[in-house]
């Protein structure tokens, strides 16, 4: 029997979740509108907002689950990767709960948590599976051999897929985060424009060249017609989105064939993208592969995924010392 409070505060969402015996009882996510007009997350503002939001977010998660602080068996937090100031808020709060309730503390790696979000529901992926983890800060293909055995097969050498969406959105004059806005606009557009596909070794990715190619293309078109973006916004969005999804899925497909793996998953904020979800499903159906697509609420940052990862650590009695500090970078070894 285990009741775990999980806290996620790595970027701009404050989230708290209660996990009872591996089952999600609540998953509260409090976003931060303050970054909308800046074209990206402002770290200083993010940590301040976490400080304001963390108590009501945790209390809402407890209340929704009908759980009291005194019922908790452990408290989990995201140790990294992420923004240090934001991570510190969640970490210190978790330490406080661990001390006051005399319960163990469990650190969770954010990128592993995105992957383990798949274990919040049935059917759970079969091992080994490949997971394309695509978020605002990371783009990775990970071979998951077991619940605690991860192998990084490839990653971005510059920008992440989410950044490609967000930075393109900034060029187009869209609010942050632009990913969901581009997704919506692309639905009514046609992918009329093509951009060169970046060349990268192995199963790695590169998105910064794509962003530059889009910028030069728009500059050239705007010289001919200053209203080019306004007039063609939906088609531009559809073209950019198609290119990003092409790059992601073609690399994932190659990795699956080379490693002879038939169980494939997607995870992270960009896995909420409707074209990626649809084409991932089509690709895996055509190949007769098993596909795992997370529910929307488990794609973008959330504490339920942290709690699920913590649940497996709890079963192994894998606890964290109280002198723990946040870690901005992920370590796969
Ligand atoms: O996993 P996440 O919530 O936070 C990080 O760990 O980074 O991912 C956020 C990223 C942002 O770049 C956002 O634009 C992108 O996920 N995103 C999307 C969609 N929803 C969120 N990108 C494309 N289409 C979407 N529907
Ligand atoms: Zn994330």
CSV table of C-alpha atoms and ligand atoms in Angstrom, one decimal:
chain,number,residue,atom,x,y,z
A,1,UNK,CA,0.0,0.0,0.0
A,2,UNK,CA,1.5,3.4,-1.0
A,3,UNK,CA,0.1,6.9,-1.2
A,4,UNK,CA,2.6,9.3,-2.9
A,5,UNK,CA,2.4,13.0,-3.3
A,6,UNK,CA,4.3,14.0,-6.5
A,7,UNK,CA,5.4,17.6,-7.4
A,8,UNK,CA,6.6,18.8,-10.8
A,9,UNK,CA,8.0,22.3,-11.2
A,10,UNK,CA,10.8,22.0,-13.8
A,11,UNK,CA,9.6,24.7,-16.2
A,12,UNK,CA,6.5,26.9,-16.2
A,13,UNK,CA,3.8,24.5,-14.9
A,14,UNK,CA,3.3,23.9,-11.2
A,15,UNK,CA,1.7,20.5,-10.8
A,16,UNK,CA,0.8,18.1,-8.0
A,17,UNK,CA,-0.6,14.6,-8.1
A,18,UNK,CA,-1.6,11.9,-5.7
A,19,UNK,CA,-0.7,8.3,-6.7
A,20,UNK,CA,-2.3,5.4,-4.8
A,21,UNK,CA,-0.8,2.0,-5.5
A,22,UNK,CA,0.3,3.1,-8.9
A,23,UNK,CA,-3.1,4.6,-9.8
A,24,UNK,CA,-3.5,8.4,-10.4
A,25,UNK,CA,-6.1,9.8,-8.0
A,26,UNK,CA,-5.5,13.5,-9.0
A,27,UNK,CA,-3.3,15.5,-11.3
A,28,UNK,CA,-3.6,19.2,-10.9
A,29,UNK,CA,-1.6,21.5,-13.3
A,30,UNK,CA,-1.4,25.2,-12.8
A,31,UNK,CA,0.0,27.0,-15.8
A,32,UNK,CA,1.7,30.4,-16.0
A,33,UNK,CA,0.2,32.9,-18.4
A,34,UNK,CA,2.9,35.5,-17.5
A,35,UNK,CA,5.3,34.2,-20.2
A,36,UNK,CA,2.8,34.4,-23.1
A,37,UNK,CA,4.0,37.7,-24.6
A,38,UNK,CA,7.8,37.0,-24.1
A,39,UNK,CA,8.2,34.3,-26.7
A,40,UNK,CA,9.5,31.9,-24.1
A,41,UNK,CA,9.7,31.1,-20.4
A,42,UNK,CA,11.3,33.9,-18.3
A,43,UNK,CA,13.1,31.8,-15.6
A,44,UNK,CA,12.9,34.5,-12.8
A,45,UNK,CA,9.2,35.0,-13.3
A,46,UNK,CA,8.6,31.2,-13.5
A,47,UNK,CA,10.2,30.6,-10.0
A,48,UNK,CA,8.2,33.4,-8.4
A,49,UNK,CA,5.0,32.0,-9.9
A,50,UNK,CA,5.8,28.5,-8.6
A,51,UNK,CA,6.2,30.0,-5.1
A,52,UNK,CA,2.7,31.5,-5.3
A,53,UNK,CA,1.1,28.4,-6.9
A,54,UNK,CA,2.6,25.5,-5.1
A,55,UNK,CA,0.6,25.5,-1.9
A,56,UNK,CA,-2.9,25.8,-3.5
A,57,UNK,CA,-1.9,23.3,-6.3
A,58,UNK,CA,-0.8,20.7,-3.7
A,59,UNK,CA,-3.8,21.3,-1.5
A,60,UNK,CA,-6.2,20.9,-4.5
A,61,UNK,CA,-4.5,17.6,-5.4
A,62,UNK,CA,-5.0,16.3,-1.8
A,63,UNK,CA,-8.6,17.6,-1.6
A,64,UNK,CA,-9.6,16.0,-4.9
A,65,UNK,CA,-8.2,12.7,-3.8
A,66,UNK,CA,-9.6,12.9,-0.3
A,67,UNK,CA,-6.2,12.5,1.1
A,68,UNK,CA,-4.6,14.3,4.1
A,69,UNK,CA,-0.9,15.1,4.5
A,70,UNK,CA,-0.8,12.5,7.3
A,71,UNK,CA,-2.0,9.8,4.9
A,72,UNK,CA,1.1,10.2,2.7
A,73,UNK,CA,3.7,7.4,2.5
A,74,UNK,CA,6.3,9.3,0.4
A,75,UNK,CA,6.8,12.6,-1.4
A,76,UNK,CA,8.3,12.8,-4.9
A,77,UNK,CA,9.7,15.7,-6.8
A,78,UNK,CA,11.4,16.5,-10.2
A,79,UNK,CA,15.1,16.8,-9.6
A,80,UNK,CA,15.9,17.9,-13.2
A,81,UNK,CA,16.5,18.6,-16.0
A,82,UNK,CA,14.8,22.0,-15.9
A,83,UNK,CA,15.2,25.6,-14.8
A,84,UNK,CA,17.2,25.6,-11.5
A,85,UNK,CA,15.1,28.3,-9.8
A,86,UNK,CA,11.9,26.5,-10.7
A,87,UNK,CA,13.2,23.1,-9.6
A,88,UNK,CA,14.3,24.5,-6.2
A,89,UNK,CA,10.8,25.5,-5.4
A,90,UNK,CA,9.4,22.0,-5.8
A,91,UNK,CA,12.4,20.3,-4.2
A,92,UNK,CA,12.3,22.5,-1.1
A,93,UNK,CA,8.6,22.1,-0.7
A,94,UNK,CA,9.0,18.3,-1.0
A,95,UNK,CA,11.8,18.3,1.6
A,96,UNK,CA,9.5,20.2,3.9
A,97,UNK,CA,6.7,17.6,3.6
A,98,UNK,CA,9.2,14.8,4.0
A,99,UNK,CA,10.5,16.3,7.2
A,100,UNK,CA,7.1,17.3,8.7
A,101,UNK,CA,5.4,14.0,7.9
A,102,UNK,CA,8.5,11.9,8.5
A,103,UNK,CA,8.2,10.1,5.2
A,104,UNK,CA,10.8,9.3,2.5
A,105,UNK,CA,11.7,11.6,-0.3
A,106,UNK,CA,11.9,10.4,-3.9
A,107,UNK,CA,13.8,12.2,-6.7
A,108,UNK,CA,12.5,11.7,-10.3
A,109,UNK,CA,14.2,12.5,-13.6
A,110,UNK,CA,11.8,14.6,-15.7
A,111,UNK,CA,12.7,12.9,-19.1
A,112,UNK,CA,12.3,9.4,-17.6
A,113,UNK,CA,9.0,10.6,-16.1
A,114,UNK,CA,7.7,11.7,-19.5
A,115,UNK,CA,8.3,8.1,-20.8
A,116,UNK,CA,6.9,6.4,-17.7
A,117,UNK,CA,3.7,8.4,-18.0
A,118,UNK,CA,2.7,5.5,-20.3
A,119,UNK,CA,2.6,3.3,-17.1
A,120,UNK,CA,-0.3,5.4,-15.7
A,121,UNK,CA,-2.7,3.5,-17.9
A,122,UNK,CA,-3.4,0.2,-19.5
A,123,UNK,CA,-2.2,-1.2,-21.9
A,124,UNK,CA,1.3,-0.5,-20.6
A,125,UNK,CA,4.1,-0.7,-23.2
A,126,UNK,CA,5.9,-4.0,-23.6
A,127,UNK,CA,9.7,-4.1,-23.1
A,128,UNK,CA,11.8,-3.3,-25.0
A,129,UNK,CA,10.1,-0.3,-26.6
A,130,UNK,CA,11.3,2.9,-28.3
A,131,UNK,CA,10.1,6.2,-27.1
A,132,UNK,CA,10.2,9.4,-29.1
A,133,UNK,CA,10.3,12.0,-26.3
A,134,UNK,CA,9.6,15.5,-27.7
A,135,UNK,CA,9.3,18.5,-25.5
A,136,UNK,CA,10.2,22.2,-25.3
A,137,UNK,CA,13.7,21.4,-24.1
A,138,UNK,CA,14.4,17.9,-25.4
A,139,UNK,CA,14.1,15.6,-28.5
A,140,UNK,CA,15.2,12.1,-27.9
A,141,UNK,CA,14.8,8.5,-29.0
A,142,UNK,CA,15.2,6.3,-26.0
A,143,UNK,CA,15.2,2.5,-25.9
A,144,UNK,CA,13.5,1.4,-22.8
A,145,UNK,CA,14.7,-2.1,-21.8
A,146,UNK,CA,13.0,-2.2,-18.4
A,147,UNK,CA,11.3,0.3,-16.0
A,148,UNK,CA,14.7,1.5,-14.8
A,149,UNK,CA,16.9,0.6,-17.9
A,150,UNK,CA,17.0,3.4,-20.5
A,151,UNK,CA,19.4,3.7,-23.5
A,152,UNK,CA,19.6,7.0,-25.3
A,153,UNK,CA,19.8,6.2,-29.1
A,154,UNK,CA,19.6,9.7,-30.4
A,155,UNK,CA,18.9,13.3,-29.5
A,156,UNK,CA,18.9,16.8,-30.9
A,157,UNK,CA,22.2,18.4,-31.4
A,158,UNK,CA,20.7,21.9,-31.1
A,159,UNK,CA,17.1,23.0,-30.7
A,160,UNK,CA,14.3,20.7,-29.5
A,161,UNK,CA,11.2,20.0,-31.6
A,162,UNK,CA,9.1,22.1,-29.2
A,163,UNK,CA,11.5,24.9,-29.6
A,164,UNK,CA,11.2,24.6,-33.4
A,165,UNK,CA,7.4,25.1,-33.0
A,166,UNK,CA,7.9,27.9,-30.4
A,167,UNK,CA,10.6,29.8,-32.3
A,168,UNK,CA,8.8,29.6,-35.6
A,169,UNK,CA,5.7,30.9,-33.8
A,170,UNK,CA,7.7,33.9,-32.5
A,171,UNK,CA,8.8,34.7,-36.1
A,172,UNK,CA,5.2,34.5,-37.2
A,173,UNK,CA,4.1,36.8,-34.4
A,174,UNK,CA,2.2,34.1,-32.4
A,175,UNK,CA,2.1,33.9,-28.6
A,176,UNK,CA,4.2,31.4,-26.5
A,177,UNK,CA,3.9,28.5,-26.4
A,178,UNK,CA,3.2,28.5,-30.2
A,179,UNK,CA,3.1,24.7,-30.6
A,180,UNK,CA,-0.6,24.3,-29.8
A,181,UNK,CA,-1.5,27.4,-31.8
A,182,UNK,CA,0.4,26.2,-34.9
A,183,UNK,CA,-1.3,22.8,-34.5
A,184,UNK,CA,-4.7,24.5,-34.6
A,185,UNK,CA,-3.9,26.8,-37.5
A,186,UNK,CA,-2.3,24.0,-39.5
A,187,UNK,CA,-5.6,22.1,-39.4
A,188,UNK,CA,-7.1,24.6,-41.9
A,189,UNK,CA,-4.0,25.0,-44.0
A,190,UNK,CA,-2.2,23.2,-46.8
A,191,UNK,CA,1.5,22.3,-46.6
A,192,UNK,CA,2.4,24.2,-49.8
A,193,UNK,CA,5.9,25.2,-48.8
A,194,UNK,CA,8.9,22.9,-48.4
A,195,UNK,CA,12.1,23.5,-46.4
A,196,UNK,CA,15.3,21.5,-46.7
A,197,UNK,CA,15.7,18.6,-44.3
A,198,UNK,CA,18.7,18.9,-42.0
A,199,UNK,CA,21.4,16.2,-42.4
A,200,UNK,CA,22.4,14.6,-39.1
A,201,UNK,CA,24.2,11.4,-38.2
A,202,UNK,CA,22.6,8.3,-36.6
A,203,UNK,CA,19.3,8.9,-34.9
A,204,UNK,CA,20.1,12.5,-33.9
A,205,UNK,CA,18.0,15.5,-34.8
A,206,UNK,CA,18.7,19.2,-35.7
A,207,UNK,CA,16.1,21.9,-35.7
A,208,UNK,CA,18.0,25.1,-35.6
A,209,UNK,CA,18.8,25.1,-39.4
A,210,UNK,CA,15.1,24.6,-40.1
A,211,UNK,CA,14.2,27.7,-38.0
A,212,UNK,CA,16.8,29.7,-40.0
A,213,UNK,CA,15.5,28.3,-43.4
A,214,UNK,CA,12.0,29.3,-42.4
A,215,UNK,CA,13.2,32.8,-41.4
A,216,UNK,CA,15.0,33.4,-44.7
A,217,UNK,CA,12.0,32.0,-46.7
A,218,UNK,CA,9.7,34.4,-44.9
A,219,UNK,CA,12.0,37.4,-45.4
A,220,UNK,CA,12.3,36.7,-49.1
A,221,UNK,CA,8.5,36.4,-49.5
A,222,UNK,CA,7.8,39.5,-47.4
A,223,UNK,CA,10.0,41.5,-49.7
A,224,UNK,CA,7.6,40.6,-52.6
A,225,UNK,CA,4.5,41.0,-50.4
A,226,UNK,CA,4.7,42.6,-46.9
A,227,UNK,CA,1.5,40.8,-45.9
A,228,UNK,CA,2.7,37.4,-46.9
A,229,UNK,CA,2.5,36.0,-43.4
A,230,UNK,CA,-0.9,37.3,-42.6
A,231,UNK,CA,-2.3,36.1,-45.9
A,232,UNK,CA,-0.7,32.6,-45.7
A,233,UNK,CA,-0.5,32.0,-42.0
A,234,UNK,CA,-2.4,28.6,-42.1
A,235,UNK,CA,-0.4,27.2,-45.0
A,236,UNK,CA,2.9,28.3,-43.4
A,237,UNK,CA,1.8,26.6,-40.1
A,238,UNK,CA,0.8,23.4,-42.0
A,239,UNK,CA,4.1,23.4,-43.9
A,240,UNK,CA,6.3,23.9,-40.8
A,241,UNK,CA,4.4,21.3,-38.8
A,242,UNK,CA,4.6,18.8,-41.6
A,243,UNK,CA,8.3,19.2,-41.9
A,244,UNK,CA,8.9,18.8,-38.1
A,245,UNK,CA,6.7,15.6,-38.1
A,246,UNK,CA,8.4,14.2,-41.2
A,247,UNK,CA,11.8,14.6,-39.5
A,248,UNK,CA,10.6,13.1,-36.2
A,249,UNK,CA,8.8,10.1,-37.7
A,250,UNK,CA,11.4,9.2,-40.3
A,251,UNK,CA,14.1,9.0,-37.7
A,252,UNK,CA,12.0,7.0,-35.3
A,253,UNK,CA,11.1,4.6,-38.1
A,254,UNK,CA,14.8,4.1,-39.0
A,255,UNK,CA,15.6,3.5,-35.3
A,256,UNK,CA,12.8,0.9,-34.9
A,257,UNK,CA,13.9,-1.0,-38.0
A,258,UNK,CA,17.6,-0.9,-37.1
A,259,UNK,CA,17.0,-2.1,-33.5
A,260,UNK,CA,14.3,-4.5,-34.6
A,261,UNK,CA,11.7,-3.2,-32.1
A,262,UNK,CA,8.0,-3.4,-32.7
A,263,UNK,CA,6.7,-1.4,-29.6
A,264,UNK,CA,6.8,2.3,-30.1
A,265,UNK,CA,5.7,5.2,-28.0
A,266,UNK,CA,5.6,9.0,-28.1
A,267,UNK,CA,5.9,11.3,-25.1
A,268,UNK,CA,6.4,14.9,-24.0
A,269,UNK,CA,4.6,18.2,-24.8
A,270,UNK,CA,4.9,17.8,-28.6
A,271,UNK,CA,3.3,14.4,-28.5
A,272,UNK,CA,0.1,16.4,-28.0
A,273,UNK,CA,0.4,17.5,-31.6
A,274,UNK,CA,-2.5,16.2,-33.7
A,275,UNK,CA,-0.5,15.6,-36.9
A,276,UNK,CA,2.2,13.7,-35.0
A,277,UNK,CA,-0.3,11.5,-33.2
A,278,UNK,CA,-2.2,10.8,-36.4
A,279,UNK,CA,0.8,10.0,-38.5
A,280,UNK,CA,2.5,8.0,-35.8
A,281,UNK,CA,-0.7,5.9,-35.6
A,282,UNK,CA,-0.7,5.4,-39.4
A,283,UNK,CA,3.0,4.5,-39.5
A,284,UNK,CA,2.7,1.9,-36.8
A,285,UNK,CA,-0.5,0.5,-38.3
A,286,UNK,CA,1.1,0.1,-41.7
A,287,UNK,CA,4.2,-1.7,-40.2
A,288,UNK,CA,2.0,-3.8,-37.8
A,289,UNK,CA,3.9,-2.3,-34.9
A,290,UNK,CA,2.3,-1.7,-31.4
A,291,UNK,CA,1.8,2.0,-30.7
A,292,UNK,CA,1.4,3.8,-27.4
A,293,UNK,CA,0.1,7.4,-27.4
A,294,UNK,CA,-0.4,9.2,-24.1
A,295,UNK,CA,-3.6,10.9,-23.1
A,296,UNK,CA,-3.3,14.7,-23.6
A,297,UNK,CA,-3.0,15.4,-19.9
A,298,UNK,CA,0.0,13.1,-19.7
A,299,UNK,CA,1.8,14.7,-22.7
A,300,UNK,CA,2.7,18.2,-21.4
A,301,UNK,CA,4.3,18.7,-18.0
A,302,UNK,CA,2.3,17.1,-15.2
A,303,UNK,CA,3.0,15.6,-11.8
A,304,UNK,CA,1.2,12.3,-12.4
A,305,UNK,CA,4.1,11.1,-14.6
A,306,UNK,CA,6.5,12.1,-11.7
A,307,UNK,CA,4.3,10.1,-9.3
A,308,UNK,CA,4.2,7.0,-11.5
A,309,UNK,CA,8.0,7.0,-11.8
A,310,UNK,CA,8.2,7.5,-8.0
A,311,UNK,CA,5.8,4.6,-7.4
A,312,UNK,CA,8.3,2.2,-9.1
A,313,UNK,CA,11.1,3.7,-7.1
A,314,UNK,CA,9.0,3.3,-3.9
A,315,UNK,CA,8.5,-0.4,-4.6
A,316,UNK,CA,12.3,-0.7,-4.8
A,317,UNK,CA,12.7,1.4,-1.6
A,318,UNK,CA,14.9,3.8,-3.7
A,319,UNK,CA,14.8,6.9,-1.6
A,320,UNK,CA,16.7,10.2,-1.7
A,321,UNK,CA,18.8,11.8,1.0
A,322,UNK,CA,17.8,15.2,2.3
A,323,UNK,CA,21.0,16.9,1.1
A,324,UNK,CA,19.9,16.5,-2.5
A,325,UNK,CA,20.2,19.5,-4.9
A,326,UNK,CA,18.5,20.1,-8.2
A,327,UNK,CA,20.2,19.0,-11.4
A,328,UNK,CA,19.8,21.1,-14.6
A,329,UNK,CA,20.9,18.3,-16.9
A,330,UNK,CA,19.7,14.8,-17.5
A,331,UNK,CA,22.1,11.9,-17.0
A,332,UNK,CA,21.2,8.7,-18.8
A,333,UNK,CA,23.9,6.5,-17.2
B,1,LIG,O1,6.8,18.6,-22.1
B,1,LIG,P1,6.4,20.0,-22.0
B,1,LIG,O2,5.1,20.4,-21.5
B,1,LIG,O3,7.5,20.9,-21.3
B,1,LIG,C1,8.9,20.6,-21.4
B,1,LIG,O4,9.4,19.7,-20.7
B,1,LIG,O5,9.5,21.3,-22.2
B,1,LIG,O6,6.5,20.6,-23.6
B,1,LIG,C2,6.3,21.9,-23.9
B,1,LIG,C3,6.4,22.0,-25.4
B,1,LIG,C4,6.3,23.4,-25.9
B,1,LIG,O7,7.4,23.7,-26.8
B,1,LIG,C5,5.0,23.5,-26.7
B,1,LIG,O8,4.9,24.4,-27.7
B,1,LIG,C6,4.9,22.1,-27.2
B,1,LIG,O9,5.4,21.3,-26.1
B,1,LIG,N1,3.5,21.6,-27.5
B,1,LIG,C7,3.1,21.4,-28.7
B,1,LIG,C8,1.7,21.1,-28.6
B,1,LIG,N2,1.3,21.2,-27.3
B,1,LIG,C9,2.5,21.5,-26.6
B,1,LIG,N3,3.7,21.4,-29.9
B,1,LIG,C10,3.0,21.1,-31.0
B,1,LIG,N4,1.7,20.8,-31.0
B,1,LIG,C11,1.0,20.8,-29.9
B,1,LIG,N5,-0.3,20.5,-29.9
B,2,LIG,ZN1,8.5,18.2,-20.0
